[in-house]
XYZ file of N, CA, C and O in Angstrom:
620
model
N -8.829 -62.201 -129.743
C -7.791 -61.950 -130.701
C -7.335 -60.498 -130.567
O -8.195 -59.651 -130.811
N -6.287 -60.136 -130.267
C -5.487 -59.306 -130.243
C -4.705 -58.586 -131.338
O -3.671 -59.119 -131.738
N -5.166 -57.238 -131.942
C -4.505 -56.909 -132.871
C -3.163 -56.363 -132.529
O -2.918 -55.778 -131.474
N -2.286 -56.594 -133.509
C -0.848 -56.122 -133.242
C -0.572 -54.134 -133.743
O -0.840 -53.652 -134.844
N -0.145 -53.580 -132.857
C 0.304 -52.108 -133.404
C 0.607 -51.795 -134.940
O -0.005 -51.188 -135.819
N 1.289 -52.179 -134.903
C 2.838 -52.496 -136.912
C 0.991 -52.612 -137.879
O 0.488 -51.779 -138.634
N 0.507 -53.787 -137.478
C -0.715 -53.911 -138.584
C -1.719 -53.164 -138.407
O -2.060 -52.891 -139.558
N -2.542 -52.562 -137.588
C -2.721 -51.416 -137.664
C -2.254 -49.977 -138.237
O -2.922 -49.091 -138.772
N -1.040 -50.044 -137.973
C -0.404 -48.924 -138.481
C -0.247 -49.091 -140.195
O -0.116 -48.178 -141.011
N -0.294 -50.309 -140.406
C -0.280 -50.378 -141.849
C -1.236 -50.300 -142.529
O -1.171 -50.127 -143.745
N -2.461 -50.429 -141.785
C -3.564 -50.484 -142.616
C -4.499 -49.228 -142.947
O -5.364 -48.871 -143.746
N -3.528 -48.625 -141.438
C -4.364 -47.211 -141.504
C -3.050 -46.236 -143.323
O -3.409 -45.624 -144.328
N -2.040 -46.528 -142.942
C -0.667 -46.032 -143.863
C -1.768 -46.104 -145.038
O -2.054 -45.101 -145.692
N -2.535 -47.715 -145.326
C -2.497 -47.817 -146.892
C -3.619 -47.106 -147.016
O -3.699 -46.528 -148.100
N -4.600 -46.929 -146.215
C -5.597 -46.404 -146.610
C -5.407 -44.796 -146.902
O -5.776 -44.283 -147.958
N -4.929 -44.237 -146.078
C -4.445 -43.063 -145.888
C -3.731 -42.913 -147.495
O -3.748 -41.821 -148.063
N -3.234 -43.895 -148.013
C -2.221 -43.752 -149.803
C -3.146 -43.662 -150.262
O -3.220 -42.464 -150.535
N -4.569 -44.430 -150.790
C -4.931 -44.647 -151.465
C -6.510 -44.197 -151.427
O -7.378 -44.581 -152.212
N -6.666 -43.341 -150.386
C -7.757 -42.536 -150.564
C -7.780 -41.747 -151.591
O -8.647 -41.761 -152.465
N -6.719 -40.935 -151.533
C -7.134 -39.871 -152.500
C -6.946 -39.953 -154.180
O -7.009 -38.979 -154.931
N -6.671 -41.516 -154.630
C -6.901 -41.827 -155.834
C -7.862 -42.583 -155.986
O -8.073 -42.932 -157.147
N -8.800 -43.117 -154.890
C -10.322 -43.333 -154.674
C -11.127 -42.344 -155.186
O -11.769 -42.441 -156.231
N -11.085 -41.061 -154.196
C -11.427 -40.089 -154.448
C -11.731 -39.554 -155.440
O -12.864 -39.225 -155.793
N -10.437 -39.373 -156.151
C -10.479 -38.841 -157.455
C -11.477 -39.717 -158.807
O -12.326 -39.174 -159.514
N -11.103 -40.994 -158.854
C -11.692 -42.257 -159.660
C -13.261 -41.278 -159.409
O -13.692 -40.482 -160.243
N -13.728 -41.496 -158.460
C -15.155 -41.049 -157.944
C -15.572 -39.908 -158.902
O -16.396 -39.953 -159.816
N -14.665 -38.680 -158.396
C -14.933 -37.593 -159.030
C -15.154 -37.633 -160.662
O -16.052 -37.447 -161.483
N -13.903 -37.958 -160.612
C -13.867 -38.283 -162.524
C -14.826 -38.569 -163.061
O -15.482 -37.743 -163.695
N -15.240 -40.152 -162.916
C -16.912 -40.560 -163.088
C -17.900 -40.003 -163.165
O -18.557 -40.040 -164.206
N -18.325 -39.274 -162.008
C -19.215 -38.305 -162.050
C -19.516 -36.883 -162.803
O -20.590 -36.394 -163.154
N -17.411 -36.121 -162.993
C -17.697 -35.185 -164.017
C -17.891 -35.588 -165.922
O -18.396 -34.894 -166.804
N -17.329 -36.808 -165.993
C -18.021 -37.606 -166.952
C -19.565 -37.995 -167.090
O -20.113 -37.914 -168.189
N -19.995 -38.260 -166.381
C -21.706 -38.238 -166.258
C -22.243 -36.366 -166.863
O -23.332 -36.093 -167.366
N -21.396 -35.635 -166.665
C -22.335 -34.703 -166.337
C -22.008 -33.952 -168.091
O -22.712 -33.391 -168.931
N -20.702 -34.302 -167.997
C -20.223 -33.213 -169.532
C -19.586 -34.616 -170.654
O -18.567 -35.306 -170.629
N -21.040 -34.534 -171.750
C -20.663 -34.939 -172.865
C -20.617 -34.404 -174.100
O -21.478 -33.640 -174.535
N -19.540 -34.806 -174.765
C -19.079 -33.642 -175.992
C -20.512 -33.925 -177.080
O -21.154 -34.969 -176.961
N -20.812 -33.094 -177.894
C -21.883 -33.686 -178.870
C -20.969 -32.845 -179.820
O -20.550 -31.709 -179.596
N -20.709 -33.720 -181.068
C -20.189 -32.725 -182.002
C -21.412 -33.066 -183.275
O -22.043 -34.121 -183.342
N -21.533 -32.031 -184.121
C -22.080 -31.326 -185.099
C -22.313 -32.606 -186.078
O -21.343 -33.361 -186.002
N -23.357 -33.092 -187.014
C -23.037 -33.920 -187.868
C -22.836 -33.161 -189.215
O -22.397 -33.862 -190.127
N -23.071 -31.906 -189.488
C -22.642 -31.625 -190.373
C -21.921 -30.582 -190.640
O -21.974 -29.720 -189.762
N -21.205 -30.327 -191.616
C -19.598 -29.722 -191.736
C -19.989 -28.221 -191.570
O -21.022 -27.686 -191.973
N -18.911 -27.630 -190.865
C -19.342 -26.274 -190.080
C -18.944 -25.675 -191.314
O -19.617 -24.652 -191.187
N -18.400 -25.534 -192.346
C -18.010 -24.612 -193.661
C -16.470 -23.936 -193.153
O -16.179 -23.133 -194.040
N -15.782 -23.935 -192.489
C -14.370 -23.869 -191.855
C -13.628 -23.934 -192.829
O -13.802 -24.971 -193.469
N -12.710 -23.131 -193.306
C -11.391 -23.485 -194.102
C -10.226 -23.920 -193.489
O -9.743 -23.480 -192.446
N -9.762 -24.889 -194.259
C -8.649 -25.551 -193.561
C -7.334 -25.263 -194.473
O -7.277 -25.494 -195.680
N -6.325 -24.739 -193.712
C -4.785 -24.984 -194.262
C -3.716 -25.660 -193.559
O -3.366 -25.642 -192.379
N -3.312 -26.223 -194.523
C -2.091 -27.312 -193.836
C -0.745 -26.637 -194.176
O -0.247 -26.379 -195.272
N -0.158 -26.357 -192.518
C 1.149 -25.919 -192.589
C 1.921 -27.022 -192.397
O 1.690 -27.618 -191.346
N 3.125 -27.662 -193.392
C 3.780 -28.389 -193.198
C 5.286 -27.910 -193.723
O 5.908 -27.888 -194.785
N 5.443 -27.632 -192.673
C 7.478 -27.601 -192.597
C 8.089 -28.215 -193.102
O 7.527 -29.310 -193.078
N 9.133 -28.308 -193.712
C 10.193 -29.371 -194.030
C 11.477 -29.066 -194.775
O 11.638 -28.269 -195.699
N 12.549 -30.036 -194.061
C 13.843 -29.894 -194.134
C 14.138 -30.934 -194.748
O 13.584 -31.808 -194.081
N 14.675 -31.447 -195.628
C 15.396 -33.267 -196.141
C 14.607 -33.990 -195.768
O 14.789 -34.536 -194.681
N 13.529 -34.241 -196.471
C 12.318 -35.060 -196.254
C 11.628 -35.832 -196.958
O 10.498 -36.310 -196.863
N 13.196 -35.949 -198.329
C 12.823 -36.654 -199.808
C 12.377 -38.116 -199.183
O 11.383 -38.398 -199.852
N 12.593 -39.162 -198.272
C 12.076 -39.883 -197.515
C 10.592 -40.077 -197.569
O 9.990 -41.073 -197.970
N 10.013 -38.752 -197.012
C 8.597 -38.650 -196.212
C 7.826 -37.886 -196.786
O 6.654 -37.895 -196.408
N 8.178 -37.091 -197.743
C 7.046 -36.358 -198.395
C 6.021 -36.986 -199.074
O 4.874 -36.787 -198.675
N 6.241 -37.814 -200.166
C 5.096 -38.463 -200.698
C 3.907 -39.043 -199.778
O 2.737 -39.084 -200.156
N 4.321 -39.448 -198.630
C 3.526 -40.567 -197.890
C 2.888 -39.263 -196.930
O 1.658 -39.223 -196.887
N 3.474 -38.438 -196.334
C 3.002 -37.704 -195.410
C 1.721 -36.180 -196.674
O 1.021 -35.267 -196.234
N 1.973 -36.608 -198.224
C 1.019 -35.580 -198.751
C 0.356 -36.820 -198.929
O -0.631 -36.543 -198.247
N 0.163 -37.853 -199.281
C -0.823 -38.682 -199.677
C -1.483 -38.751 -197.943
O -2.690 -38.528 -197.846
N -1.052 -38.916 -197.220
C -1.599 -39.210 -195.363
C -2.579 -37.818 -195.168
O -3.409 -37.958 -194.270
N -2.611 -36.495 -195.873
C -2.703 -35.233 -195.892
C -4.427 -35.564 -196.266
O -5.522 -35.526 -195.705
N -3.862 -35.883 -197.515
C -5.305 -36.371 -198.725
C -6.195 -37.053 -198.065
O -7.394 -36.779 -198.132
N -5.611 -38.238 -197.188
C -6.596 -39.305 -197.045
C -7.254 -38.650 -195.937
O -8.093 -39.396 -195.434
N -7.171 -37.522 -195.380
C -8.268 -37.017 -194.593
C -9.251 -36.927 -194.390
O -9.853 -37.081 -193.328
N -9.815 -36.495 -195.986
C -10.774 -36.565 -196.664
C -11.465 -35.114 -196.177
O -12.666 -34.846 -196.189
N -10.665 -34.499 -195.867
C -11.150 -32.513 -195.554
C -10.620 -31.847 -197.086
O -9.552 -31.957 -197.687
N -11.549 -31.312 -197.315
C -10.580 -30.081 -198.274
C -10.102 -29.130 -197.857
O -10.786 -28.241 -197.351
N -8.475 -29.056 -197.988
C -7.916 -28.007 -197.663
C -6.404 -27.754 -198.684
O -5.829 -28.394 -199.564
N -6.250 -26.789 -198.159
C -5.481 -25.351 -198.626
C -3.843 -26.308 -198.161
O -3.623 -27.077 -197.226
N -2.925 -25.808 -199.315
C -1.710 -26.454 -198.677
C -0.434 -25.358 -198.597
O -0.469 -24.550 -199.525
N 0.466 -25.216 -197.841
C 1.314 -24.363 -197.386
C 2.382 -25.015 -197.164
O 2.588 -25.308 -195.986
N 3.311 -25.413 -198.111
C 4.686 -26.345 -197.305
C 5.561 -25.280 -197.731
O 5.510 -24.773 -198.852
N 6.325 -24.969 -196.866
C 7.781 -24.396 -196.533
C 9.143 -24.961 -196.849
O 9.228 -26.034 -196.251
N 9.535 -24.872 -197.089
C 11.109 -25.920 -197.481
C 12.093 -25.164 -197.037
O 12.520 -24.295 -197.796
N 12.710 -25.328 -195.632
C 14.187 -24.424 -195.068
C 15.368 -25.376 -195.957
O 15.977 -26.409 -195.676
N 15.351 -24.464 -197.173
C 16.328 -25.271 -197.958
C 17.007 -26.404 -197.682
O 18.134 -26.480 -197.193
N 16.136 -27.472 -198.079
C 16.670 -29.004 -198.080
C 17.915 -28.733 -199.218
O 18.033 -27.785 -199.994
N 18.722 -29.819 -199.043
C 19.965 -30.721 -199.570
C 19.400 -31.628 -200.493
O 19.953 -31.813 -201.578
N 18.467 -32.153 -200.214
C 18.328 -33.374 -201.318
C 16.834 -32.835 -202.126
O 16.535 -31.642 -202.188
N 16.040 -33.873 -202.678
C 15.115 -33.517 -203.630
C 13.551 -33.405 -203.190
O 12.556 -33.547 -203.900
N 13.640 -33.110 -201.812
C 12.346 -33.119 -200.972
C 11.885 -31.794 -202.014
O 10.676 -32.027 -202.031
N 11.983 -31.068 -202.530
C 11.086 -29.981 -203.555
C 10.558 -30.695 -204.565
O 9.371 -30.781 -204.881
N 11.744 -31.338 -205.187
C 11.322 -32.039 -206.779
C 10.390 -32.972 -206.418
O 9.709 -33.490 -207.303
N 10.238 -33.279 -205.260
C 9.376 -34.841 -205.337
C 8.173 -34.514 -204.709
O 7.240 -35.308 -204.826
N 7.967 -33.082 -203.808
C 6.515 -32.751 -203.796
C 6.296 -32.075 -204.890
O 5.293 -32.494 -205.468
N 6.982 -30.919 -205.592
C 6.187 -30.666 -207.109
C 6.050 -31.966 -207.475
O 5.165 -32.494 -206.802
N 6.571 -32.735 -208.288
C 6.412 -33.619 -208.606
C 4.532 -34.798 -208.445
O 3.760 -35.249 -209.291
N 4.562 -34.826 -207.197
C 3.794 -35.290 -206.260
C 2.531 -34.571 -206.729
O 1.659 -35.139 -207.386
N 2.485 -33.386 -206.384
C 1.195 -31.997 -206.519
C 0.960 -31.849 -208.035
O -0.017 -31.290 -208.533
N 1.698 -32.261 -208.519
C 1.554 -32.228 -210.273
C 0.939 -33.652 -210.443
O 0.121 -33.620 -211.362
N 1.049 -34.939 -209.860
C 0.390 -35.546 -210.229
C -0.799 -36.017 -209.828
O -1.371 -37.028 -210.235
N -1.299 -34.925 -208.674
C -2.520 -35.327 -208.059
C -2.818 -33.819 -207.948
O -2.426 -33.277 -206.914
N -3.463 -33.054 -208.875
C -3.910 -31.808 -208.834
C -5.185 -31.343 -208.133
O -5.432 -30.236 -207.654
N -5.684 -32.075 -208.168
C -7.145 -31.948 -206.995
C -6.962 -31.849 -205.849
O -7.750 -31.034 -205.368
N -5.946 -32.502 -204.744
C -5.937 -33.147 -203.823
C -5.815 -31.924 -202.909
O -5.837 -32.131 -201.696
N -5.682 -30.595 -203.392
C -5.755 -29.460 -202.062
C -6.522 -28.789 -203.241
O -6.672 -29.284 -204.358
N -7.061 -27.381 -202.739
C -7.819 -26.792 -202.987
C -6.990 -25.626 -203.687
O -7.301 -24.884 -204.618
N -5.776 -25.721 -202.888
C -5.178 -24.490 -203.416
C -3.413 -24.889 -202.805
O -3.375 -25.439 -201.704
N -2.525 -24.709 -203.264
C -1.235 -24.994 -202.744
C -0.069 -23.838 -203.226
O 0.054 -23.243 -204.296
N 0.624 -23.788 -202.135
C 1.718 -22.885 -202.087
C 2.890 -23.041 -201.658
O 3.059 -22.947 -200.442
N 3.987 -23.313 -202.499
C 5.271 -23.944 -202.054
C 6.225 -22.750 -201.952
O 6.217 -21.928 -202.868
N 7.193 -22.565 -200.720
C 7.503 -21.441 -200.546
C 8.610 -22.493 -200.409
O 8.379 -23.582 -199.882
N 10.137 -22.066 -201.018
C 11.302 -23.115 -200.251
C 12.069 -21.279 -199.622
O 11.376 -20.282 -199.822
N 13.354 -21.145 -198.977
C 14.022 -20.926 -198.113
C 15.033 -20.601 -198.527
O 15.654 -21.655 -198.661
N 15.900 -19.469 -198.965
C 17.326 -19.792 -199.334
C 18.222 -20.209 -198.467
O 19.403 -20.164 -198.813
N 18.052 -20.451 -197.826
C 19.292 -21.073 -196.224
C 18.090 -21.354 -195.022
O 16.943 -20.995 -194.756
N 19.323 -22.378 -194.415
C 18.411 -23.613 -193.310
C 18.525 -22.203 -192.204
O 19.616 -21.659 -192.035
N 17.205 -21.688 -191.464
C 17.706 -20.529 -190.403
C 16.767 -21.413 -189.290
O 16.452 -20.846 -188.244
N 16.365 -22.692 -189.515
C 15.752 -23.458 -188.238
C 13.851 -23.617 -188.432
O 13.152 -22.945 -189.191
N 13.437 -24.609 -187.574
C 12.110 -24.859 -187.910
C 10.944 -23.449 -187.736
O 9.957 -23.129 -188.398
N 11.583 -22.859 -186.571
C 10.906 -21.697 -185.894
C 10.690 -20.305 -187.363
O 9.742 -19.623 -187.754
N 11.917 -20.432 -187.702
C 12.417 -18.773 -188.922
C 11.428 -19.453 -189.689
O 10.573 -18.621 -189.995
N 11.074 -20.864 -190.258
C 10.159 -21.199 -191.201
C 9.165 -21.218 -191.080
O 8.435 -21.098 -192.064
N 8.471 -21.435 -189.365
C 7.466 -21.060 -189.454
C 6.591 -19.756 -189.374
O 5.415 -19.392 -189.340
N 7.346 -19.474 -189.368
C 7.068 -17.399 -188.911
C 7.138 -16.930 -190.455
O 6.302 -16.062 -190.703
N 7.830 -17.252 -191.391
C 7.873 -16.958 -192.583
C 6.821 -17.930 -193.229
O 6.193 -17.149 -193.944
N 6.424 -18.799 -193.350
C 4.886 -19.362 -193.059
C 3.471 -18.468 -192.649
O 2.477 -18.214 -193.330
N 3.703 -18.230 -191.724
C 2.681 -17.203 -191.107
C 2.786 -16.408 -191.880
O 1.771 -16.318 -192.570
N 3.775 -15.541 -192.209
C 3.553 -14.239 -192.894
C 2.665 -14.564 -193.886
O 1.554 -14.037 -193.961
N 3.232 -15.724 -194.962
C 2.123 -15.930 -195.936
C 0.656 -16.394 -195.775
O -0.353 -16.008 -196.365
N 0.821 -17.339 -194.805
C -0.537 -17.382 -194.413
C -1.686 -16.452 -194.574
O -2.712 -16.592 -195.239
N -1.214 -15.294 -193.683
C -1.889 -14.015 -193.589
C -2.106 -13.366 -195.496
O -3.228 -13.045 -195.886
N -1.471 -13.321 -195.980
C -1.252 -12.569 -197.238
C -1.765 -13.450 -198.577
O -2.314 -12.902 -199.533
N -1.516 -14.835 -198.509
C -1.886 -15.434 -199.390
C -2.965 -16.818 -199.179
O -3.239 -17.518 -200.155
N -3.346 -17.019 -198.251
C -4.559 -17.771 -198.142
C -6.020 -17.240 -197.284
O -5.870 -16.638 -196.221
N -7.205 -17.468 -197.741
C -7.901 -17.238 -196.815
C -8.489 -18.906 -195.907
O -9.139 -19.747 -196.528
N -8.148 -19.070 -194.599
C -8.403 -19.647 -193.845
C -9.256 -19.741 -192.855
O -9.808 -18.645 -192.939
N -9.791 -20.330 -191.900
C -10.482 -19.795 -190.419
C -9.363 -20.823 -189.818
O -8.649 -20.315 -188.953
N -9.107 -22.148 -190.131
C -8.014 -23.070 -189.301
C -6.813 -23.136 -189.594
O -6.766 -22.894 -190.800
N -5.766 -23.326 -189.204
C -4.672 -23.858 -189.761
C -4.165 -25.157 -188.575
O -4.385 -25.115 -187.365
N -3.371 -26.379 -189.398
C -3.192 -27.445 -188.850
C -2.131 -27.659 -189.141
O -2.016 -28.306 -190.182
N -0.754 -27.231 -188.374
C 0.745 -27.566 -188.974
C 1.057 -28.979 -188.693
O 1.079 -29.195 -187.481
N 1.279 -29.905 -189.349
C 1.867 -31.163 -188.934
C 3.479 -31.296 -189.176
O 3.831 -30.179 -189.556
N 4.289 -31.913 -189.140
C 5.665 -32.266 -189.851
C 5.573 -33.437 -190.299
O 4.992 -34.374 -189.752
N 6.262 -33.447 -191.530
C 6.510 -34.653 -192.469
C 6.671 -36.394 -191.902
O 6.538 -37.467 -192.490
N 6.954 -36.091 -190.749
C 7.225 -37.832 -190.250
C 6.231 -38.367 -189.154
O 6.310 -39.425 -188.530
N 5.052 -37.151 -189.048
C 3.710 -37.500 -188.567
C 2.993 -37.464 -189.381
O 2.731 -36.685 -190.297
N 2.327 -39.192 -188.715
C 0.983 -39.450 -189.565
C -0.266 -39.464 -188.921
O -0.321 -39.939 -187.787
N -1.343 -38.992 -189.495
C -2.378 -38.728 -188.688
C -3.142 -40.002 -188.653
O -2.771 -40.889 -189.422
N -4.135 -40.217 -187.888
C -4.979 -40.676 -187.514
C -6.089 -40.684 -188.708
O -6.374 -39.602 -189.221
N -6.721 -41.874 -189.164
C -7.973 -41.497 -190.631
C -8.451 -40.501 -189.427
O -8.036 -40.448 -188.269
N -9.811 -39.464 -190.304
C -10.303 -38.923 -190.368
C -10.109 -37.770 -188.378
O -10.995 -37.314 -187.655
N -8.211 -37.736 -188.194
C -8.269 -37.193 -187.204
C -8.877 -35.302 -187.362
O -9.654 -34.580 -186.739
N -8.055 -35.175 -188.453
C -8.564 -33.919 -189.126
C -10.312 -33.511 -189.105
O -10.945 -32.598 -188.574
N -10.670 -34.604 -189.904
C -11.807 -34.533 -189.978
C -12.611 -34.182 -188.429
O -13.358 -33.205 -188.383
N -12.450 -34.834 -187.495
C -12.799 -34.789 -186.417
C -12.949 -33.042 -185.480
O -13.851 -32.501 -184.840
N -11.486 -32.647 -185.880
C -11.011 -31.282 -185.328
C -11.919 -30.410 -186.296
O -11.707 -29.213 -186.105
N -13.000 -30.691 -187.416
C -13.097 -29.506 -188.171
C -15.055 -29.432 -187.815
O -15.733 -28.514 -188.276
């Protein structure tokens, strides 16, 4: 039996493709064998603050401070408001007034004019620094929802 050139040449082609995602598979495996994460079972004492931005978000606020809560971390709250249009303020006071426990400490700063997500968060920071004491901060935005206990995980 006589092999033909063309199939040879193809077989050497595929191998030649698909070595080096062999390769790699291999490697991977093995640096997995070697490095496993062990995290802590009990709570490192870390302060947590939640920077959350927001623009017209009468929508998403309730659900994204209750999504906050269900973390089940205690932490510090920091929402910013680049002067919304509609009642995204009234409905987190609102909100924070009727669940007074649910941060440790909260600070609503709104914006007199929209100057963009960036101007809010830098004016964020400033307070950060001045009016909370922290070791973490975890900015999310209003129309992300976390993961149960993703927070928890990071702390």
């Amino acid at each position: 039996m006589r092999l033909h050139p063309p199939l040879i040449l193809e077989v050497v082609f595929i191998v030649w493709c698909t070595f080096p995602f062999l390769l790699y598979e291999i490697r991977s495996r093995q640096w997995k064998k070697k490095f496993t994460l062990v995290r802590p079972d009990a709570n490192n004492g870390l302060t947590l603050t939640y920077l959350l931005p927001v623009w017209n978000e009468e929508v998403l606020i309730e659900r994204k401070l209750t999504d906050l809560v269900q973390q089940n971390v205690k932490a510090s709250l920091l929402l910013i408001d680049s002067a919304s249009t509609d009642s995204t303020v009234e409905k987190a006071r609102t909100w924070l007034k009727n669940h007074p426990d649910a941060f440790t400490e909260v600070k609503l700063v709104t914006m007199s004019q929209r100057l963009g997500k960036s101007s809010a968060v830098q004016l964020a920071l400033k307070h950060l620094h001045s009016d909370f004491k922290h070791d973490l901060v975890c900015m999310t935005d209003a129309d992300a929802t976390l993961h149960p206990q993703a927070v928890e995980r990071l702390c």
